[in-house]
CSV table of C-alpha atoms in Angstrom, one decimal:
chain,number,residue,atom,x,y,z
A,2,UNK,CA,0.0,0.0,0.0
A,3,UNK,CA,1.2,3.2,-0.9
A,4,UNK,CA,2.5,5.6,1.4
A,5,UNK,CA,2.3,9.3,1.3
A,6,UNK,CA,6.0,10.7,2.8
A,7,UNK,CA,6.5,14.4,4.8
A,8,UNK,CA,8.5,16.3,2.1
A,9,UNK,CA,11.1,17.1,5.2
A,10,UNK,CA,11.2,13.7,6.4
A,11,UNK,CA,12.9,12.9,3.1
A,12,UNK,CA,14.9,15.7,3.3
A,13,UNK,CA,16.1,14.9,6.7
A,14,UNK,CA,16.6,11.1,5.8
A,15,UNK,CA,19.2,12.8,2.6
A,16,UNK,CA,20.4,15.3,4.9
A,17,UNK,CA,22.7,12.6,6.5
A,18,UNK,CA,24.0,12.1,3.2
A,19,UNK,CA,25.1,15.9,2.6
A,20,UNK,CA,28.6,15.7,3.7
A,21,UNK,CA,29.3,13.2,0.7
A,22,UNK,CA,27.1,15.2,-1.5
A,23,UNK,CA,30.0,18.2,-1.2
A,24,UNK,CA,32.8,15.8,-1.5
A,25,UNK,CA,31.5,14.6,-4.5
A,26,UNK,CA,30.0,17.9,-6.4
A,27,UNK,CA,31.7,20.6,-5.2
A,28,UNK,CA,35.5,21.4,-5.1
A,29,UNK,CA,37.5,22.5,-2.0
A,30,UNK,CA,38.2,26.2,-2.0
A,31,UNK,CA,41.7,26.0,-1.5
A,32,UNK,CA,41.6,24.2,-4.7
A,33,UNK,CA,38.9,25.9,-7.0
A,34,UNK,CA,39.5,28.2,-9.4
A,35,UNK,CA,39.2,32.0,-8.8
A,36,UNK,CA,38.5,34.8,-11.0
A,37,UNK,CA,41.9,36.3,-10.9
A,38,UNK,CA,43.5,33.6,-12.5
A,39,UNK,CA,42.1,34.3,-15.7
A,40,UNK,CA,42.1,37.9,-15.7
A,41,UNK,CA,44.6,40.5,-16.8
A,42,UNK,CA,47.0,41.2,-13.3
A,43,UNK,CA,46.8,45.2,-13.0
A,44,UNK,CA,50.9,44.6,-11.6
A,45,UNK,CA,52.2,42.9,-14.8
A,46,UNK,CA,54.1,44.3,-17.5
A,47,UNK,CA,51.5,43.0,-20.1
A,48,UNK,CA,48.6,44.2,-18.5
A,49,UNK,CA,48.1,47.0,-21.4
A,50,UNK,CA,48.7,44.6,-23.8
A,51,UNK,CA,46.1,41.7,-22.3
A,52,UNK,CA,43.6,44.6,-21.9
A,53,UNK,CA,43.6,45.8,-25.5
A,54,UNK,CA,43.3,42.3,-26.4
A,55,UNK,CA,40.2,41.9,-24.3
A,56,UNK,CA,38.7,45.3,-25.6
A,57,UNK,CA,39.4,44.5,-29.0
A,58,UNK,CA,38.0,41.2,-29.3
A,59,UNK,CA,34.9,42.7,-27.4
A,60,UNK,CA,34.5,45.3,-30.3
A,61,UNK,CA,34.1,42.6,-33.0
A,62,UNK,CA,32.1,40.4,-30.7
A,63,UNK,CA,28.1,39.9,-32.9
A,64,UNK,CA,26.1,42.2,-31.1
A,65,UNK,CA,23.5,39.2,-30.3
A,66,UNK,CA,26.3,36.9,-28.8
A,67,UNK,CA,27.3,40.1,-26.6
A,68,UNK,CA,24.8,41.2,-25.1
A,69,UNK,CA,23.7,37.3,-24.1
A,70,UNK,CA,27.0,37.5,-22.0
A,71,UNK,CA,25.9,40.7,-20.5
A,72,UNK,CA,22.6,38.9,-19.4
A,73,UNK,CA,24.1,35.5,-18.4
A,74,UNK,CA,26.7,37.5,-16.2
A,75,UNK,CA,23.8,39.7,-14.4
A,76,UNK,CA,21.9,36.3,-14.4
A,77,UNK,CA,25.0,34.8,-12.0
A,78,UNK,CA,25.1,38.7,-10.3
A,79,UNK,CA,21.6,37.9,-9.1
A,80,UNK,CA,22.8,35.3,-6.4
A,81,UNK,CA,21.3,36.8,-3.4
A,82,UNK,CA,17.8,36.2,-4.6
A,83,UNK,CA,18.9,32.3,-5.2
A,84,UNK,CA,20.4,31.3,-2.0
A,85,UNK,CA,17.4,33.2,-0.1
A,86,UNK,CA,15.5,31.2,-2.1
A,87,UNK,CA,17.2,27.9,-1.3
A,88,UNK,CA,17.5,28.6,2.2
A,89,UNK,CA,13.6,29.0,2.8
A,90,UNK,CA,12.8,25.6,1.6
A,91,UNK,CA,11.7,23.0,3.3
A,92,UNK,CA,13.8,20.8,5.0
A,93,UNK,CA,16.6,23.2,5.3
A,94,UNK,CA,17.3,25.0,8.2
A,95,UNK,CA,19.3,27.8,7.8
A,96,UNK,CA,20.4,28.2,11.5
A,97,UNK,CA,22.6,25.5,11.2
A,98,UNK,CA,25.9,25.0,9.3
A,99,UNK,CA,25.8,21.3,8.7
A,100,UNK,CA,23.1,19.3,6.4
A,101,UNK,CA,21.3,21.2,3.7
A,102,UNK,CA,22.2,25.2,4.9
A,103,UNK,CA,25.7,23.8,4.8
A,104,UNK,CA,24.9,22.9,1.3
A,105,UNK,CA,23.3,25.8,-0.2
A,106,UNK,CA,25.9,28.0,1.4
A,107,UNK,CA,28.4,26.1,-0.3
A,108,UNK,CA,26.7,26.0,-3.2
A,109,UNK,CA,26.3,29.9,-3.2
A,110,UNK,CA,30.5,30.2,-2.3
A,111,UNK,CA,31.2,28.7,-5.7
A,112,UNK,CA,28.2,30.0,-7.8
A,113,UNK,CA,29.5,33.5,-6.4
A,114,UNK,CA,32.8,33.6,-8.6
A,115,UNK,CA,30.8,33.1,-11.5
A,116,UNK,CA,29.2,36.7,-11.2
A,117,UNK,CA,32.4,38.2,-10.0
A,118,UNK,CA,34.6,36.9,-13.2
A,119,UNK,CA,32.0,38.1,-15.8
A,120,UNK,CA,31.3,41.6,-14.2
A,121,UNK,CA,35.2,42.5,-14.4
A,122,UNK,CA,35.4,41.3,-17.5
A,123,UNK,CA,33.1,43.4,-19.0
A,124,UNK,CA,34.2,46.1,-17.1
A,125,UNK,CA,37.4,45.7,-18.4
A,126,UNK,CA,36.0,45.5,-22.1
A,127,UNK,CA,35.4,48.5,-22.8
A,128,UNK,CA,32.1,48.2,-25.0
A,129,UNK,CA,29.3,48.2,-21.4
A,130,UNK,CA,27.8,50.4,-20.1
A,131,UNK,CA,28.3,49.2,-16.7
A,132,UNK,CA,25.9,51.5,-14.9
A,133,UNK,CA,23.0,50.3,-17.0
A,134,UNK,CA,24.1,47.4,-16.6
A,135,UNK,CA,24.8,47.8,-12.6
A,136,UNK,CA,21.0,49.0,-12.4
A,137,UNK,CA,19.8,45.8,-14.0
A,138,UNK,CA,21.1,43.7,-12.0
A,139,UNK,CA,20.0,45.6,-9.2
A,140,UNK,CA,16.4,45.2,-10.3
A,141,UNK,CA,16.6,41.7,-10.8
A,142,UNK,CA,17.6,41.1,-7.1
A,143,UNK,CA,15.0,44.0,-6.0
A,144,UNK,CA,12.2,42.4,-8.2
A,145,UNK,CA,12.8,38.9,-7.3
A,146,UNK,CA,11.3,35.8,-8.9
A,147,UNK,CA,8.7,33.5,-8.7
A,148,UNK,CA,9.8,29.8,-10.1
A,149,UNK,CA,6.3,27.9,-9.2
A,150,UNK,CA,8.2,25.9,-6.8
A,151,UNK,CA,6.5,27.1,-3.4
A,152,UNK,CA,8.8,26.1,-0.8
A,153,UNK,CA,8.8,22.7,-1.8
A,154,UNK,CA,12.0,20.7,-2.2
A,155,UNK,CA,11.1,18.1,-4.6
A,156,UNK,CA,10.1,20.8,-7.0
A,157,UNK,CA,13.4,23.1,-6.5
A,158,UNK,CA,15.4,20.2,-7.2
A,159,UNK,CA,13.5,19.6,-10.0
A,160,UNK,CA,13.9,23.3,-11.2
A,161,UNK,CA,17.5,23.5,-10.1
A,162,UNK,CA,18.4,20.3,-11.9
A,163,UNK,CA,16.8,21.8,-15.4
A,164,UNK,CA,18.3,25.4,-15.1
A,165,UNK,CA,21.4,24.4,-13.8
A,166,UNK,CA,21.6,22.5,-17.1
A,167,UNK,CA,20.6,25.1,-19.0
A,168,UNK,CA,23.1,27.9,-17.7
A,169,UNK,CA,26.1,25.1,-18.7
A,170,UNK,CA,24.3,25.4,-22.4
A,171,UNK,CA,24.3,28.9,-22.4
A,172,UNK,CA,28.0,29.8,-21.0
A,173,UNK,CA,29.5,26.9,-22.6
A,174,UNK,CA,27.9,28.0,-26.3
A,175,UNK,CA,29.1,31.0,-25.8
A,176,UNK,CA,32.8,30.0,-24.9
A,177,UNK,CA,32.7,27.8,-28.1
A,178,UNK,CA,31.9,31.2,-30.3
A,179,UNK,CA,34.3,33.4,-28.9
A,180,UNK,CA,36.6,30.5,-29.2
A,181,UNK,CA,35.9,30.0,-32.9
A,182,UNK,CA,36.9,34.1,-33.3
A,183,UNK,CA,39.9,33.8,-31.5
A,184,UNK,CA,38.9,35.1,-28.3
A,185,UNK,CA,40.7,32.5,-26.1
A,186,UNK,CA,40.6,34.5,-22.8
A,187,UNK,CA,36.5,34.7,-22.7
A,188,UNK,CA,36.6,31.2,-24.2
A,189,UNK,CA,38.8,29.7,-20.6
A,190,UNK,CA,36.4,32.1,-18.6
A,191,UNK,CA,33.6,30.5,-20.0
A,192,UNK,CA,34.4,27.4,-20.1
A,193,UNK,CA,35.3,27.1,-16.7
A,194,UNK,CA,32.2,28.5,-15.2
A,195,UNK,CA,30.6,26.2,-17.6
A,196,UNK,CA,32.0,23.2,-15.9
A,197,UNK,CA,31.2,24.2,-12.7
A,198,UNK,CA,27.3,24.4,-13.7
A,199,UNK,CA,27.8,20.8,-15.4
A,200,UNK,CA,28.6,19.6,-11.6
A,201,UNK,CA,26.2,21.4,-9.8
A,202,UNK,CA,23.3,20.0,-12.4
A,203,UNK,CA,24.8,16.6,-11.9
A,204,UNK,CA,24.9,17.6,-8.0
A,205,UNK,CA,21.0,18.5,-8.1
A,206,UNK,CA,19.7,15.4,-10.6
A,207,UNK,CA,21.7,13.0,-8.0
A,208,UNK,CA,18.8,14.6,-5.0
A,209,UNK,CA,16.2,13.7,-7.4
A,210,UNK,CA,17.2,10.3,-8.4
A,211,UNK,CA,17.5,9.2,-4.2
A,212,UNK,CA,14.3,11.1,-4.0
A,213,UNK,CA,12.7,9.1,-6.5
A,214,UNK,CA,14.3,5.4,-4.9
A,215,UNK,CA,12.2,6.8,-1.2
A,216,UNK,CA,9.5,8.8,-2.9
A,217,UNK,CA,8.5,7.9,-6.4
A,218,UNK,CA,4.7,8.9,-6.7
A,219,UNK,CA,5.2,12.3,-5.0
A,220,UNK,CA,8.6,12.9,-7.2
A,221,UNK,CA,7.1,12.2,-10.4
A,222,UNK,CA,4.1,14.3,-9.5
A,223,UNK,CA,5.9,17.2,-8.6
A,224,UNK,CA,7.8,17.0,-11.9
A,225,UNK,CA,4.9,16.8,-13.7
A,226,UNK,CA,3.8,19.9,-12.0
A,227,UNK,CA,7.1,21.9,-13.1
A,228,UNK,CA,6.5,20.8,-16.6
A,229,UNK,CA,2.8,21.9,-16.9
A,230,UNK,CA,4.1,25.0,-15.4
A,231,UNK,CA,7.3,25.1,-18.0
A,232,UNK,CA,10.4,26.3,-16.1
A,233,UNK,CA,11.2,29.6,-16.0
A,234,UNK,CA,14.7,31.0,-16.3
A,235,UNK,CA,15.4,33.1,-12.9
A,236,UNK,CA,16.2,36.3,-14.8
A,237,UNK,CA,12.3,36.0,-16.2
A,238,UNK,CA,11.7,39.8,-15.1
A,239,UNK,CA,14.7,41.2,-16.0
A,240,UNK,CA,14.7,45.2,-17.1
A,241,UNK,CA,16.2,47.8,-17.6
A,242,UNK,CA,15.9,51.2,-16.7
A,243,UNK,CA,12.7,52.9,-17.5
A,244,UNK,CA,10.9,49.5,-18.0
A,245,UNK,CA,8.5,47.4,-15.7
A,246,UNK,CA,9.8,44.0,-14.4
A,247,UNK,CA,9.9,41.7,-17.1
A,248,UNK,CA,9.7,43.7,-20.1
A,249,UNK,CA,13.5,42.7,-20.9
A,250,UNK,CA,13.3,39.2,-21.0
A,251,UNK,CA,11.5,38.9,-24.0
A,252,UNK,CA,15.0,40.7,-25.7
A,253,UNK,CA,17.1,38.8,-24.0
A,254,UNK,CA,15.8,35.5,-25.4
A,255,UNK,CA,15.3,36.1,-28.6
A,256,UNK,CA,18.9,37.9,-28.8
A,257,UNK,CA,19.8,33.9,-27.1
A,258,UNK,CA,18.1,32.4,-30.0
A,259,UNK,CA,19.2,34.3,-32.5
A,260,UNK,CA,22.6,33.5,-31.8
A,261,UNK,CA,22.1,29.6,-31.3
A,262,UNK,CA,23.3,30.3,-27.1
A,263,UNK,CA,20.3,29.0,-25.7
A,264,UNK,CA,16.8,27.6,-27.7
A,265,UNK,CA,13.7,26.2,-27.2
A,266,UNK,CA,15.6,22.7,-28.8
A,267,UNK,CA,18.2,23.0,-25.8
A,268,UNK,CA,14.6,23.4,-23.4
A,269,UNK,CA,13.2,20.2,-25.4
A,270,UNK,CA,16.3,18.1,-24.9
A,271,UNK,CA,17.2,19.2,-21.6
A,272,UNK,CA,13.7,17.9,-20.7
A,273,UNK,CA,14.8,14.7,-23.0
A,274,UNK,CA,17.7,14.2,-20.8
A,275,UNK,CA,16.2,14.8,-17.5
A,276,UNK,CA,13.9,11.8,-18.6
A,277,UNK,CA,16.5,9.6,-19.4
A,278,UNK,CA,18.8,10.6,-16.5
A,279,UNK,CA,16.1,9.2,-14.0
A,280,UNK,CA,14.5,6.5,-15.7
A,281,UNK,CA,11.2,8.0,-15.6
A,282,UNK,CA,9.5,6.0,-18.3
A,283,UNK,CA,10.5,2.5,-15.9
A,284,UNK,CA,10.0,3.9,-12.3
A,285,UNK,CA,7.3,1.6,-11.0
A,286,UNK,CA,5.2,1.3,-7.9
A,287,UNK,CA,3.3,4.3,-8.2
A,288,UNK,CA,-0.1,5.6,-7.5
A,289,UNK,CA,-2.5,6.1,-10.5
A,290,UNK,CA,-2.2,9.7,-10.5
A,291,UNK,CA,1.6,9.5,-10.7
A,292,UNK,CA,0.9,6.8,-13.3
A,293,UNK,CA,-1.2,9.8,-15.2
A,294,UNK,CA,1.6,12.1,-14.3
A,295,UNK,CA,4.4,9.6,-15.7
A,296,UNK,CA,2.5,8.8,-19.2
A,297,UNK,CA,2.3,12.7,-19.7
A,298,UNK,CA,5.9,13.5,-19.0
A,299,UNK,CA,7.0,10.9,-21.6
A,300,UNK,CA,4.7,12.4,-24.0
A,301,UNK,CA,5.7,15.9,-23.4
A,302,UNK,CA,9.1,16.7,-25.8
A,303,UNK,CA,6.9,15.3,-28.8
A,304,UNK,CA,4.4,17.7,-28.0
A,305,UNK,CA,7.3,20.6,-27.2
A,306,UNK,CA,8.7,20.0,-30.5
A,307,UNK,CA,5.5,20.5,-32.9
A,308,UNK,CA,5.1,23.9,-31.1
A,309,UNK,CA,8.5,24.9,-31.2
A,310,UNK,CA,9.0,24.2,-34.9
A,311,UNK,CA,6.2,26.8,-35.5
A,312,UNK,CA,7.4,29.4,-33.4
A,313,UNK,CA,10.0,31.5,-35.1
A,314,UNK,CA,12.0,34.1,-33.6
A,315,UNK,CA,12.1,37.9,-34.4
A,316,UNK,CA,15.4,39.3,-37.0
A,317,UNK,CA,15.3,42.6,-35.4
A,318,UNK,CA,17.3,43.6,-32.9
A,319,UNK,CA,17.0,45.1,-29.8
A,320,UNK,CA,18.9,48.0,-28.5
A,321,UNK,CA,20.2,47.1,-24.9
A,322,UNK,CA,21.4,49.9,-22.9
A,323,UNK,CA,23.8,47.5,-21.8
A,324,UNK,CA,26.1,48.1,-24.9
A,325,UNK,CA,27.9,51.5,-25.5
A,326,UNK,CA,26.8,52.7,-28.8
């Protein structure tokens, strides 16, 4: 007989798990990389030189491709609104500093650099206009988010597991273009942040699977939920000055698209991959409403697809005030 489980029950039965969790998914600090190391050192003789070479290769940068770096690095700027997030859901208690809170701190520590090694190289590059883009970010933080999630951890993992996914797409796309102009330096920066979402998504899919080995029904349900809902990228109301919350976004993505960074493909088989990464389509011992729930989540990328191949995606550009004119 099927048994309904207290969401923090579950959390507290992984919570004795969370000190392998780190060892496994996260890197020692002492260890990890940090934004210096791949920006220009102010005391070296060949600081002019590295700086014209960053300004220079931010001046032929597509306009498109730029201006999605802008918005993934005030993306990663917008931190504070994530880990408050985190911290509020159930199951963690953020008065402690072992278990979960000792996660999502952890998690934040290294998410953090991410933020800080975009912004100064940007600043450094000559072509923002960092105030804009200083008052954006602002925004984003002031106006917050709302993910569908509730406070509920089965569906933040869910989230987490699909956007931090999605964020490895988006910086590691756009490490392979500068790449492919000869922009090495933004190419390493990107790269490495990119890596560092590749482990935090495996970090968060890993919850969900041992979730789904104690609590299949309420798992499946809950991801079924998310879907419905579609997931929502955290920067959803981004603006800019003299707009309302959320009348950026729409720019933003399409300046994604249009550049082949991030597209609703990458959203079908990222959804494709979730599937496959937990087994959805054999999980058994379910209720018939997580049955219902299970048969509609394997049907769902067919159904994403036929939309997506009739949506197409504006040529004209925005202006940002993010880029100097």
């Amino acid at each position: 007989m099927y048994q309904k489980l207290v969401r923090k029950e579950v959390m507290g039965i992984l919570e004795k798990e969370v000190g392998s969790f780190l060892d496994k998914f996260l890197t020692p600090i002492e260890k990890i990389w940090q934004p210096s190391d791949y920006l220009p050192d102010p005391s070296s003789d060949d600081f002019k030189h590295d700086l014209e070479e960053i300004q220079t290769f931010a001046r032929e940068m597509p306009y498109d491709l730029f201006v999605t770096l802008i918005g993934d690095c005030i993306t990663e700027e917008a931190l504070p609104s994530y880990e408050s997030w985190l911290m509020g859901v159930d199951g963690v208690n953020q008065e402690q500093k072992v278990g979960w809170a000792n996660w999502v701190r952890a998690w934040t520590a290294e998410e953090n650099r991410h933020g800080d090694l975009l912004n100064k190289y940007l600043y450094l590059c000559g072509r923002v206009n960092m105030r804009e883009v200083e008052i954006t970010t602002q925004y984003l933080i002031n106006d917050g988010f709302d993910l569908g999630t509730s406070m509920d951890p089965y569906r933040n993992f869910i989230y987490t597991s699909f956007q931090e996914t999605a964020t490895n797409i988006s910086h590691r796309r756009v490490g392979t273009l500068a790449k492919q102009s000869g922009n090495g330096k933004l190419a390493k920066m990107c790269g490495v942040i990119a890596a560092d979402e590749a482990r935090h998504a495996k970090a968060y899919k890993h919850f969900v699977a041992k979730i789904l080995e104690i609590d299949p029904s309420e798992m499946i349900l809950a991801f079924e939920d998310m879907m419905r809902k579609k997931i929502v990228m955290p920067a959803h109301l981004m603006r800019q000055s003299g707009q309302k919350a959320g009348e950026l976004w729409g720019h933003f993505s399409d300046a994604a698209q249009r550049c082949m960074v991030y597209t609703g493909h990458d959203y079908i088989n990222i959804m494709k991959d979730l599937l496959d990464e937990w087994k959805i389509e054999h999980v058994k011992g379910l209720t018939e409403k997580a049955e219902k729930a299970q048969e509609y989540l394997m049907k769902l990328p067919a159904r994403l697809q036929k939309i997506t191949d009739r949506v197409s995606t504006p040529d004209l550009q925005f202006q940002f005030n993010w880029v100097k004119s």
